[in-house]
Coordinates of C-alpha atoms and ligand atoms in Angstrom, one line a residue:
M1 CA 118.0 74.2 77.1
T2 CA 120.9 75.9 78.7
P3 CA 120.5 77.3 82.5
P4 CA 121.0 80.8 83.3
R5 CA 124.4 82.2 83.4
A6 CA 124.5 81.9 87.3
A7 CA 123.2 78.7 87.9
P8 CA 121.0 78.3 90.6
C9 CA 120.6 75.8 93.2
V10 CA 118.0 73.1 92.8
L11 CA 116.6 70.6 95.6
V12 CA 116.2 66.9 94.3
T13 CA 113.8 64.9 96.9
G14 CA 114.5 61.3 96.3
G15 CA 117.8 62.2 94.9
L16 CA 119.6 58.9 95.7
G17 CA 117.0 57.1 93.7
Y18 CA 116.7 55.2 90.3
I19 CA 115.7 58.6 88.3
G20 CA 116.9 61.1 90.9
S21 CA 120.4 60.1 90.8
H22 CA 120.8 60.0 87.2
T23 CA 119.1 63.8 87.3
V24 CA 121.5 64.8 89.8
V25 CA 124.1 63.9 87.8
A26 CA 122.7 65.6 84.5
L27 CA 121.7 68.7 86.9
A28 CA 125.1 69.1 87.8
G29 CA 126.8 68.4 84.4
H30 CA 124.6 71.3 83.3
G31 CA 126.2 73.8 85.9
Y32 CA 123.2 73.6 88.5
R33 CA 124.3 73.4 92.0
V34 CA 122.1 70.5 93.8
V35 CA 121.0 69.8 97.0
V36 CA 119.5 66.3 97.6
V37 CA 117.1 65.3 100.3
D38 CA 116.3 61.4 100.7
D39 CA 115.0 59.3 103.7
L40 CA 116.9 56.2 102.1
S41 CA 113.8 54.3 102.5
N42 CA 114.5 52.9 98.8
S43 CA 118.0 54.1 98.3
S44 CA 121.2 53.7 100.2
I45 CA 123.4 56.3 101.2
D46 CA 126.3 54.2 98.9
V47 CA 124.9 55.6 95.9
L48 CA 126.0 59.2 96.8
A49 CA 129.8 58.2 96.1
P50 CA 129.3 57.2 92.3
V51 CA 126.8 60.1 92.2
E52 CA 129.6 62.6 93.0
A53 CA 132.1 60.8 91.1
L54 CA 129.9 61.4 87.9
C55 CA 129.4 64.9 89.1
G56 CA 132.9 65.8 89.7
T57 CA 131.7 67.5 92.7
S58 CA 130.2 66.9 96.2
V59 CA 126.6 67.1 96.6
A60 CA 124.9 68.3 99.7
T61 CA 123.0 65.5 100.8
Y62 CA 120.5 65.6 103.6
C63 CA 118.9 62.3 105.2
G64 CA 115.1 63.0 106.2
D65 CA 111.7 62.6 105.2
V66 CA 109.9 65.0 103.0
R67 CA 106.7 64.7 105.3
D68 CA 109.0 66.3 108.0
R69 CA 108.5 70.3 107.6
E70 CA 110.7 71.3 110.0
F71 CA 113.6 69.6 108.1
L72 CA 112.7 70.9 104.8
A73 CA 112.9 74.4 106.4
T74 CA 116.3 73.8 107.9
V75 CA 117.5 72.2 104.6
L76 CA 115.8 75.3 102.7
G77 CA 117.0 77.7 105.4
R78 CA 120.6 76.7 104.6
N79 CA 120.5 76.7 100.7
P80 CA 119.5 79.3 98.1
V81 CA 117.0 77.0 96.5
A82 CA 115.6 78.5 93.3
C83 CA 113.6 75.3 92.0
A84 CA 112.7 71.6 93.5
V85 CA 112.4 68.9 91.8
H86 CA 110.1 66.2 93.7
F87 CA 111.0 62.4 93.0
A88 CA 110.6 61.3 96.8
G89 CA 107.9 58.7 96.6
L90 CA 106.4 55.4 96.7
K91 CA 105.8 53.6 93.4
A92 CA 104.6 50.0 93.4
V93 CA 101.3 49.3 92.4
G94 CA 100.8 46.5 94.4
D95 CA 101.8 47.7 97.5
S96 CA 99.6 50.6 97.0
V97 CA 96.5 48.6 97.0
R98 CA 97.8 46.9 100.3
M99 CA 98.7 50.0 101.8
P100 CA 96.9 52.9 100.6
L101 CA 97.1 55.0 103.5
E102 CA 101.0 54.7 103.3
Y103 CA 100.9 55.9 99.6
Y104 CA 98.7 58.7 100.3
D105 CA 100.5 60.1 103.0
V106 CA 104.3 59.9 101.3
N107 CA 102.8 60.7 97.7
V108 CA 100.3 63.3 98.4
N109 CA 101.0 64.7 101.9
G110 CA 104.8 64.5 101.0
T111 CA 104.0 66.5 98.0
L112 CA 101.9 69.0 100.3
T113 CA 104.4 69.4 103.1
L114 CA 107.2 70.2 100.3
A115 CA 104.9 72.7 98.7
R116 CA 104.3 74.3 102.1
A117 CA 107.7 74.5 103.0
L118 CA 108.7 75.9 99.8
E119 CA 106.0 78.2 99.9
A120 CA 107.2 79.4 103.3
A121 CA 110.7 79.8 101.9
G122 CA 109.5 81.5 98.9
V123 CA 110.5 79.4 96.4
R124 CA 107.6 78.8 94.3
R125 CA 108.8 76.5 91.4
V126 CA 108.5 72.7 91.3
V127 CA 109.2 69.9 88.7
F128 CA 106.8 66.8 89.7
S129 CA 107.3 62.9 89.1
S130 CA 104.1 61.7 87.8
S131 CA 103.4 58.7 85.9
A132 CA 101.2 57.3 82.8
T133 CA 99.4 55.6 85.5
V134 CA 97.4 58.4 85.8
Y135 CA 95.5 57.2 82.6
G136 CA 94.3 54.0 83.8
D137 CA 93.4 52.1 80.6
P138 CA 93.7 54.9 78.1
A139 CA 91.4 54.7 75.3
V140 CA 93.6 56.3 72.7
A141 CA 97.4 55.2 72.3
P142 CA 99.7 57.3 71.6
T143 CA 97.9 59.0 74.6
P144 CA 98.0 62.8 74.6
E145 CA 98.1 64.9 78.1
T146 CA 94.2 66.1 77.4
H147 CA 93.4 62.1 77.7
P148 CA 90.9 61.9 80.7
L149 CA 92.7 60.6 83.8
A150 CA 91.3 57.3 85.3
P151 CA 93.8 55.8 87.6
A152 CA 92.8 52.4 88.4
N153 CA 94.9 52.1 91.7
P154 CA 96.0 53.9 94.9
Y155 CA 99.3 54.6 93.6
G156 CA 97.9 56.3 90.3
R157 CA 95.3 58.3 92.3
S158 CA 97.9 59.3 94.6
K159 CA 99.9 60.7 91.8
R160 CA 96.9 62.2 90.1
D161 CA 96.1 64.3 93.5
A162 CA 99.5 65.5 93.7
E163 CA 99.4 67.0 90.2
E164 CA 96.0 68.5 91.2
L165 CA 97.4 70.0 94.5
L166 CA 100.3 71.6 92.2
A167 CA 97.6 72.8 89.5
D168 CA 95.6 74.5 92.5
L169 CA 98.7 76.0 94.2
C170 CA 99.4 77.8 90.9
A171 CA 96.0 78.9 90.0
S172 CA 96.0 80.2 93.4
D173 CA 98.9 82.2 93.2
P174 CA 100.5 83.5 89.6
R175 CA 104.1 83.3 91.1
W176 CA 104.0 79.7 91.6
G177 CA 105.2 77.1 88.7
A178 CA 104.8 73.5 88.8
I179 CA 105.6 70.9 85.7
S180 CA 104.2 67.6 86.1
L181 CA 106.3 64.8 84.0
R182 CA 104.1 61.7 83.4
Y183 CA 106.8 59.1 83.0
F184 CA 105.9 56.1 80.7
N185 CA 108.4 53.4 81.3
P186 CA 111.9 54.3 82.4
A187 CA 114.4 51.6 81.9
G188 CA 118.2 51.5 81.6
A189 CA 121.1 52.9 83.5
H190 CA 124.0 55.7 83.2
P191 CA 126.6 54.3 80.4
S192 CA 129.4 54.1 83.2
G193 CA 127.4 51.4 85.0
T194 CA 128.0 52.9 88.3
I195 CA 124.4 53.9 88.9
G196 CA 121.3 52.4 87.8
E197 CA 117.8 50.8 89.2
R198 CA 118.4 48.7 92.7
P199 CA 115.1 47.0 93.1
Q200 CA 114.6 45.9 96.8
G201 CA 113.6 42.3 96.8
V202 CA 111.5 40.7 93.4
P203 CA 111.7 43.4 90.8
N204 CA 108.4 44.4 89.8
N205 CA 109.5 45.8 86.5
L206 CA 110.1 44.2 83.4
V207 CA 113.8 45.0 82.5
P208 CA 115.3 44.9 86.0
Y209 CA 113.5 41.3 86.4
I210 CA 115.2 40.4 82.8
A211 CA 118.4 41.7 83.8
Q212 CA 118.5 39.3 86.8
V213 CA 117.3 36.2 84.8
A214 CA 119.9 37.3 82.0
N215 CA 122.6 37.1 84.7
G216 CA 121.5 33.5 86.3
E217 CA 120.2 35.5 89.5
R218 CA 116.6 34.1 88.4
P219 CA 115.7 31.3 86.6
A220 CA 113.0 32.5 84.3
L221 CA 110.8 35.7 83.6
R222 CA 107.2 35.1 84.2
V223 CA 105.5 37.0 81.1
F224 CA 102.2 38.2 82.5
G225 CA 99.5 37.1 79.8
D226 CA 99.7 36.4 76.1
D227 CA 96.1 37.0 75.2
Y228 CA 96.2 41.1 75.1
P229 CA 94.6 42.7 71.9
T230 CA 98.4 43.5 70.8
P231 CA 100.3 42.1 67.9
D232 CA 101.9 39.3 69.9
G233 CA 99.5 39.2 72.7
T234 CA 101.8 40.5 75.4
G235 CA 101.5 43.9 76.7
V236 CA 102.9 46.9 75.0
R237 CA 105.0 49.7 76.8
D238 CA 106.8 52.9 75.7
Y239 CA 109.9 52.6 77.1
V240 CA 112.2 55.5 77.9
H241 CA 115.8 55.6 78.8
V242 CA 116.3 56.9 82.3
M243 CA 119.3 59.1 80.6
D244 CA 116.6 60.7 78.3
L245 CA 114.7 61.3 81.4
A246 CA 117.3 63.2 83.3
S247 CA 117.8 65.3 80.3
A248 CA 113.9 66.2 80.1
H249 CA 114.3 67.3 84.0
V250 CA 117.3 69.6 83.0
A251 CA 115.0 71.2 80.5
A252 CA 112.0 71.3 82.7
V253 CA 114.0 73.1 85.5
A254 CA 115.1 75.6 83.3
R255 CA 111.7 76.4 81.8
M256 CA 110.3 76.4 85.5
L257 CA 113.0 79.1 86.6
S258 CA 111.9 81.3 83.1
R259 CA 108.4 81.4 83.7
P260 CA 105.7 80.8 86.2
G261 CA 102.2 78.6 85.5
N262 CA 101.1 75.0 85.6
E263 CA 101.8 72.5 82.6
V264 CA 101.8 68.8 82.4
I265 CA 104.1 66.7 80.1
N266 CA 104.1 63.1 79.1
L267 CA 107.9 61.7 78.5
G268 CA 107.8 59.0 76.4
S269 CA 109.3 57.8 73.3
G270 CA 106.0 57.0 71.4
R271 CA 107.2 53.9 70.0
G272 CA 105.8 50.6 72.3
Y273 CA 107.5 47.4 72.7
S274 CA 105.8 44.2 73.7
V275 CA 107.0 42.0 76.5
L276 CA 108.3 39.4 73.6
E277 CA 110.1 42.3 71.9
V278 CA 111.9 43.5 74.9
I279 CA 113.1 40.0 75.7
R280 CA 114.7 39.7 72.3
A281 CA 116.0 43.2 72.5
Y282 CA 118.0 42.2 75.6
E283 CA 119.2 39.3 74.4
H284 CA 120.2 40.5 71.1
A285 CA 122.2 43.7 73.0
N286 CA 123.8 41.5 75.4
D287 CA 124.1 38.3 73.4
V288 CA 122.6 36.1 76.2
R289 CA 119.6 34.2 76.7
V290 CA 116.7 35.1 78.7
P291 CA 114.4 32.0 79.5
Y292 CA 110.6 32.7 80.3
E293 CA 107.1 31.1 80.5
I294 CA 103.7 32.5 79.9
V295 CA 101.6 32.9 82.8
P296 CA 98.1 34.3 83.3
R297 CA 97.8 38.3 83.3
R298 CA 99.0 40.2 86.2
S299 CA 96.0 42.2 88.0
G300 CA 95.6 45.7 87.0
D301 CA 97.5 45.5 83.7
V302 CA 96.5 47.0 80.8
P303 CA 97.2 46.1 77.1
R304 CA 99.2 49.0 76.2
Y305 CA 100.7 52.4 77.1
L306 CA 102.2 54.7 74.4
A307 CA 103.1 58.6 74.9
D308 CA 102.1 61.2 72.5
A309 CA 105.1 63.0 73.6
T310 CA 104.3 66.0 71.0
L311 CA 104.1 68.5 74.1
A312 CA 107.7 67.7 75.5
G313 CA 109.0 68.6 72.1
Q314 CA 107.1 71.8 71.8
L315 CA 107.8 73.0 75.5
L316 CA 111.1 71.5 76.5
D317 CA 112.6 70.9 73.1
W318 CA 113.0 67.2 74.4
R319 CA 112.7 63.9 72.8
A320 CA 113.8 60.1 73.6
T321 CA 117.1 59.7 71.7
R322 CA 118.1 56.3 73.2
G323 CA 116.6 53.2 71.9
I324 CA 115.6 50.0 73.3
D325 CA 118.7 48.3 72.4
E326 CA 120.8 51.2 74.4
M327 CA 118.5 50.5 77.4
C328 CA 119.2 46.6 77.3
R329 CA 122.9 47.1 77.2
D330 CA 123.0 49.7 79.8
A331 CA 120.7 47.9 82.5
A332 CA 122.8 44.4 81.9
R333 CA 126.1 46.8 82.5
F334 CA 124.9 47.7 85.4
Q335 CA 123.5 44.5 86.5
R336 CA 126.8 42.8 85.7
M337 CA 128.6 45.4 88.0
H338 CA 126.4 45.2 91.0
V339 CA 125.6 41.3 91.0
Q340 CA 126.5 39.4 93.9
R341 CA 127.8 42.2 96.0
A342 CA 127.0 41.3 99.7
P343 CA 124.4 44.2 100.7
R344 CA 126.3 46.5 102.7
P345 CA 124.4 47.6 105.8
A346 CA 122.7 51.0 105.0
R347 CA 124.8 53.8 107.3
T348 CA 122.7 55.5 109.7
P349 CA 122.2 59.1 108.9
A350 CA 125.0 60.0 111.6
S351 CA 127.5 58.2 110.4
S352 CA 127.2 59.2 106.9
P353 CA 129.1 61.6 105.3
N354 CA 129.4 64.7 106.9
R355 CA 127.3 66.7 104.7
A356 CA 124.4 64.6 105.9
L357 CA 121.9 66.0 108.1
S358 CA 119.3 64.1 110.1
P359 CA 116.0 65.4 110.9
A360 CA 116.8 65.6 114.6
S361 CA 120.0 67.5 114.2
Ligands
NAD1 P1 113.1 55.2 93.8 O1 112.3 54.6 94.7 O2 114.3 54.7 93.2 O3 113.6 56.7 94.3 C1 112.6 57.4 95.1 C2 113.6 57.8 96.1 O4 112.7 58.4 96.9 C3 114.5 56.9 97.1 O5 115.6 57.3 97.0 C4 113.7 56.9 98.4 O6 114.3 56.5 99.4 C5 113.1 58.5 98.7 N1 112.0 58.5 99.3 C6 111.1 57.8 99.1 N2 110.1 58.3 100.4 C7 110.5 59.4 100.8 C8 110.3 60.3 101.8 N3 109.1 60.2 102.3 N4 111.1 61.0 102.1 C9 112.4 61.3 101.4 N5 112.7 60.6 100.5 C10 111.7 59.4 100.3 O7 111.9 55.3 92.5 P2 112.1 56.0 91.1 O8 112.0 55.1 89.9 O9 113.2 56.6 91.1 O10 111.1 57.4 91.0 C11 111.0 58.4 91.3 C12 109.7 59.2 91.1 O11 109.1 59.0 89.8 C13 108.7 58.3 92.2 O12 107.8 59.5 92.5 C14 107.7 57.2 91.2 O13 106.5 57.6 91.6 C15 107.9 58.3 89.9 N6 107.7 57.3 88.7 C16 108.7 56.2 88.8 C17 108.4 55.3 87.6 C18 109.3 54.0 87.5 O14 108.9 53.2 86.4 N7 110.6 54.2 88.0 C19 107.3 55.6 86.8 C20 106.7 56.7 86.9 C21 106.7 57.5 88.0
UDP2 N1 105.8 42.1 82.7 C1 106.1 40.8 83.1 N2 106.9 39.8 83.8 C2 107.1 40.7 84.7 C3 107.1 42.3 84.7 C4 106.4 42.9 84.2 O1 105.5 40.2 82.0 O2 107.8 40.0 85.4 C5 105.0 42.9 81.9 C6 103.8 43.6 82.4 O3 102.7 42.7 82.3 C7 103.6 44.9 81.4 C8 105.2 45.2 80.8 O4 106.0 43.8 81.3 O5 103.0 44.5 80.2 C9 105.9 46.2 81.6 O6 105.7 46.1 83.1 P1 106.3 46.8 84.1 O7 105.5 46.2 85.7 O8 107.8 47.0 83.9 O9 105.7 48.3 83.8 P2 104.0 49.0 84.0 O10 103.2 48.1 84.3 O11 104.1 49.8 85.3 O12 103.7 49.6 82.9

């Protein structure tokens, strides 16, 4: 979908994170002016330089928290934002069980505060990062958007609540528009290898864990369970390349700018891979070995997630175009380019590039 002639300004919260950084690059590549807000709680200001290099332009970046309404008002006052893409949030299921208040605060209150700030600024368009986790353990796979929601943990419930908040807002005022995108399993990295997923500590997700094992940074992958009702007994997921996700956001922004109303759209490929299939794909794509051991199931895991992505094709003219091999190759390239680099101390907002604004300033 092509943007309107005079490309508008898009606010990207969490724009220095994994999916956000790829989306910033994709939006800039489509001619949008991008403004980033990120509190650096799960990213680094060091991501900005490669993002700007890929964009071929500077990206106005403000360091601060989406729960800080005054900070958001300042950012919105300084930039003619037409639409927000809201990535900023917490995403680890296990942490959400241990720290539910933090998850509801960042994911629900953060969305509420952003919506209030957008409303006050007259910006009534938002694209929201939701998750397949809202389905819980789906009874049907591929799973359509109409499937009942039954999230099984605080993370999933916080995403469902934020979706419902946006739906209620759209129902209350016909000027509002929201698209909640339910991602299945994002994987891969930008083909340049300069941006990708940088988990802090032990990776929770499969592909980053495999990438570290293949690189010799960890001894072996632990495969969580081989007794699921799937062809080889290991969990099946619908992996979607982060570059494809970024394109979907560009399409969602263009749609959002052309019409109000609330929509919910799955983003996946509709093709499932088991854990063992992903291991083999990674080995094959990168000519490496990935040692693994089978261990008991991880608590809270479901046997299978698979997207019915028909609606994304219909509404966004979007489909996943990159397969598992490309995800594995791109993830490996990013891993090789970032391994064993001594972690640089995070710069404080005050010492960040002059475009950065601390909430206090
Ligand atoms: P990420 O952690 O890499 O990116 C999130 C970014 O938001 C980070 O840069 C972080 O510093 C920032 N942030 C966090 N809390 C903030 C706050 N209060 N104020 C301002 N910035 C804040 O995560 P990601 O993988 O890029 O995910 C982006 C979004 O997509 C999240 O909302 C996540 O729940 C959702 N999602 C992710 C996945 C996945 O597997 N990666 C799957 C489904 C949904
Ligand atoms: N998985 C695994 N070992 C790991 C991480 C994940 O076996 O170290 C499995 C997990 O049980 C699931 C699949 O890989 O079947 C995808 O897990 P991930 O955490 O990446 O995504 P999610 O569970 O959120 O779908």
